[in-house]
Amino acid sequence: MATLGIDIGGTGIKGAPVDPLTGTLLAERLRLPTPQPARPNAVADVVQEIARHFAHTGPTGITFPAIVKNGVVHSASNVDHAWIQTDAGKLFSHHLGGPVVVVNDADAAGYAEMIFGAGRDIKGVAILLTFGTGIGSAVFCDGRLLPNSELGHLKIRGKDAEQRCSERVREKKDLSFKKWAGIVSEYLAILEQLFSPEIFIIGGGISKKADKFLPHLTTKTDVRIQPAKMQNDAGIIGAACLAATTHPSTKARNPK
Ligand code: BGC
């Protein structure tokens, strides 16, 4: 049975039905602009429009760019502050009339990469980092997710990592890929010290430009660095797979 995956971002909300067993999109994805201001009800209306477009009524997985615990949003670094303490799970399932799972955007992308992408069969610690408006992170050990790791807010010399080296900062400061990779390498060194990962998977908007920055990234240990395989669709696919695992009416694969 297909589940619907919806990825909520700062500028666009995208969705598509997904086969959770293979991670393939079953229809061309639909992208609608994120309403501004992006308050909860306005965003939920767009989510509903996407579900209606696909005539979807079953389980839906939805990503959100913040800390999400049991469907409730607990932070708002790059989203409207009205979301804090909003029960997004309840709000969306009310709008969609069906079961909903809400998950942090990077956790969803990481989940997809661990099952179908660059993190497949990785034992030990794997860390996915998404470089976009902010920096998202997903930490896995033997394929199991440690949710809401929020490593983009790790302080480096007094400043959030995402304020030093997100893709937005690279564009705003017009940094060359070489210069940007130098700042990212300092960040990776701290993560290596903290987690001794086997692999860093680089996702988000930047993953399309892997050939430009990968050669300039350096590491302190033997950790591997790979670009995310699913690029823009990882959030949709991961959210749809998570929705499938939590609803017994659908079959899905787990990482490992
Ligand atoms: C948020 C994270 C999110 C990341 C990427 C950060 O600012 O705190 O929750 O995963 O941006 O969207």
mmCIF file of N, CA, C and O and ligand atoms in Angstrom, residues 64-67 75 77-78 104-106 130 134-137 150 153 162, ligand 1:
data_model
loop_
_atom_site.group_PDB
_atom_site.id
_atom_site.type_symbol
_atom_site.label_atom_id
_atom_site.label_comp_id
_atom_site.label_asym_id
_atom_site.label_seq_id
_atom_site.Cartn_x
_atom_site.Cartn_y
_atom_site.Cartn_z
ATOM 1 N N PHE A 64 9.179 18.213 9.193
ATOM 2 C CA PHE A 64 9.109 19.598 9.655
ATOM 3 C C PHE A 64 10.510 20.027 10.103
ATOM 4 O O PHE A 64 11.214 19.262 10.775
ATOM 5 N N PRO A 65 10.926 21.268 9.747
ATOM 6 C CA PRO A 65 12.314 21.659 10.038
ATOM 7 C C PRO A 65 12.518 22.176 11.468
ATOM 8 O O PRO A 65 12.933 23.327 11.687
ATOM 9 N N ALA A 66 12.240 21.334 12.440
ATOM 10 C CA ALA A 66 12.370 21.725 13.853
ATOM 11 C C ALA A 66 12.386 20.454 14.699
ATOM 12 O O ALA A 66 12.177 19.356 14.191
ATOM 13 N N ILE A 67 12.584 20.623 16.021
ATOM 14 C CA ILE A 67 12.497 19.476 16.932
ATOM 15 C C ILE A 67 11.030 19.038 17.001
ATOM 16 O O ILE A 67 10.142 19.871 17.228
ATOM 17 N N SER A 75 10.775 23.622 18.656
ATOM 18 C CA SER A 75 11.742 24.689 18.377
ATOM 19 C C SER A 75 11.303 25.398 17.105
ATOM 20 O O SER A 75 10.402 24.924 16.405
ATOM 21 N N SER A 77 13.818 27.568 14.779
ATOM 22 C CA SER A 77 14.968 28.387 14.367
ATOM 23 C C SER A 77 14.709 29.082 13.047
ATOM 24 O O SER A 77 15.015 30.256 12.882
ATOM 25 N N ASN A 78 14.165 28.330 12.096
ATOM 26 C CA ASN A 78 13.955 28.905 10.761
ATOM 27 C C ASN A 78 12.493 28.853 10.350
ATOM 28 O O ASN A 78 12.184 28.872 9.166
ATOM 29 N N ASN A 104 11.199 15.300 12.245
ATOM 30 C CA ASN A 104 12.194 16.304 11.853
ATOM 31 C C ASN A 104 12.671 16.034 10.414
ATOM 32 O O ASN A 104 12.856 14.882 10.023
ATOM 33 N N ASP A 105 12.886 17.117 9.650
ATOM 34 C CA ASP A 105 13.205 16.952 8.219
ATOM 35 C C ASP A 105 14.502 16.169 7.969
ATOM 36 O O ASP A 105 14.554 15.291 7.096
ATOM 37 N N ALA A 106 15.541 16.466 8.756
ATOM 38 C CA ALA A 106 16.814 15.764 8.533
ATOM 39 C C ALA A 106 16.700 14.299 8.971
ATOM 40 O O ALA A 106 17.268 13.406 8.333
ATOM 41 N N THR A 130 22.354 17.888 6.532
ATOM 42 C CA THR A 130 21.759 18.579 5.379
ATOM 43 C C THR A 130 22.174 20.043 5.439
ATOM 44 O O THR A 130 22.011 20.701 6.470
ATOM 45 N N GLY A 134 19.273 26.015 6.946
ATOM 46 C CA GLY A 134 19.979 25.744 8.200
ATOM 47 C C GLY A 134 20.882 24.541 7.989
ATOM 48 O O GLY A 134 21.190 24.171 6.848
ATOM 49 N N ILE A 135 21.331 23.925 9.078
ATOM 50 C CA ILE A 135 21.991 22.613 8.975
ATOM 51 C C ILE A 135 21.158 21.629 9.779
ATOM 52 O O ILE A 135 20.898 21.850 10.975
ATOM 53 N N GLY A 136 20.707 20.578 9.115
ATOM 54 C CA GLY A 136 19.956 19.532 9.802
ATOM 55 C C GLY A 136 20.876 18.344 10.036
ATOM 56 O O GLY A 136 21.873 18.163 9.327
ATOM 57 N N SER A 137 20.555 17.523 11.034
ATOM 58 C CA SER A 137 21.384 16.342 11.287
ATOM 59 C C SER A 137 20.519 15.144 11.654
ATOM 60 O O SER A 137 19.447 15.294 12.242
ATOM 61 N N GLU A 150 19.914 17.733 16.201
ATOM 62 C CA GLU A 150 20.104 19.193 16.104
ATOM 63 C C GLU A 150 21.573 19.631 16.140
ATOM 64 O O GLU A 150 21.924 20.617 16.787
ATOM 65 N N HIS A 153 23.139 23.223 15.527
ATOM 66 C CA HIS A 153 23.202 24.290 16.538
ATOM 67 C C HIS A 153 24.393 24.116 17.485
ATOM 68 O O HIS A 153 24.485 24.812 18.495
ATOM 69 N N GLU A 162 25.299 26.290 12.010
ATOM 70 C CA GLU A 162 24.520 26.666 10.817
ATOM 71 C C GLU A 162 24.663 28.145 10.466
ATOM 72 O O GLU A 162 24.390 28.544 9.345
HETATM 73 C C1 BGC B 1 16.554 23.207 12.700
HETATM 74 C C2 BGC B 1 16.504 21.709 12.503
HETATM 75 C C3 BGC B 1 16.351 21.390 11.019
HETATM 76 C C4 BGC B 1 17.430 22.093 10.215
HETATM 77 C C5 BGC B 1 17.276 21.863 8.722
HETATM 78 C C6 BGC B 1 17.632 23.807 11.842
HETATM 79 O O1 BGC B 1 17.667 25.193 11.996
HETATM 80 O O2 BGC B 1 16.792 23.518 14.069
HETATM 81 O O3 BGC B 1 15.439 21.153 13.229
HETATM 82 O O4 BGC B 1 16.441 20.007 10.841
HETATM 83 O O5 BGC B 1 17.396 23.490 10.462
HETATM 84 O O6 BGC B 1 16.056 22.307 8.249
#
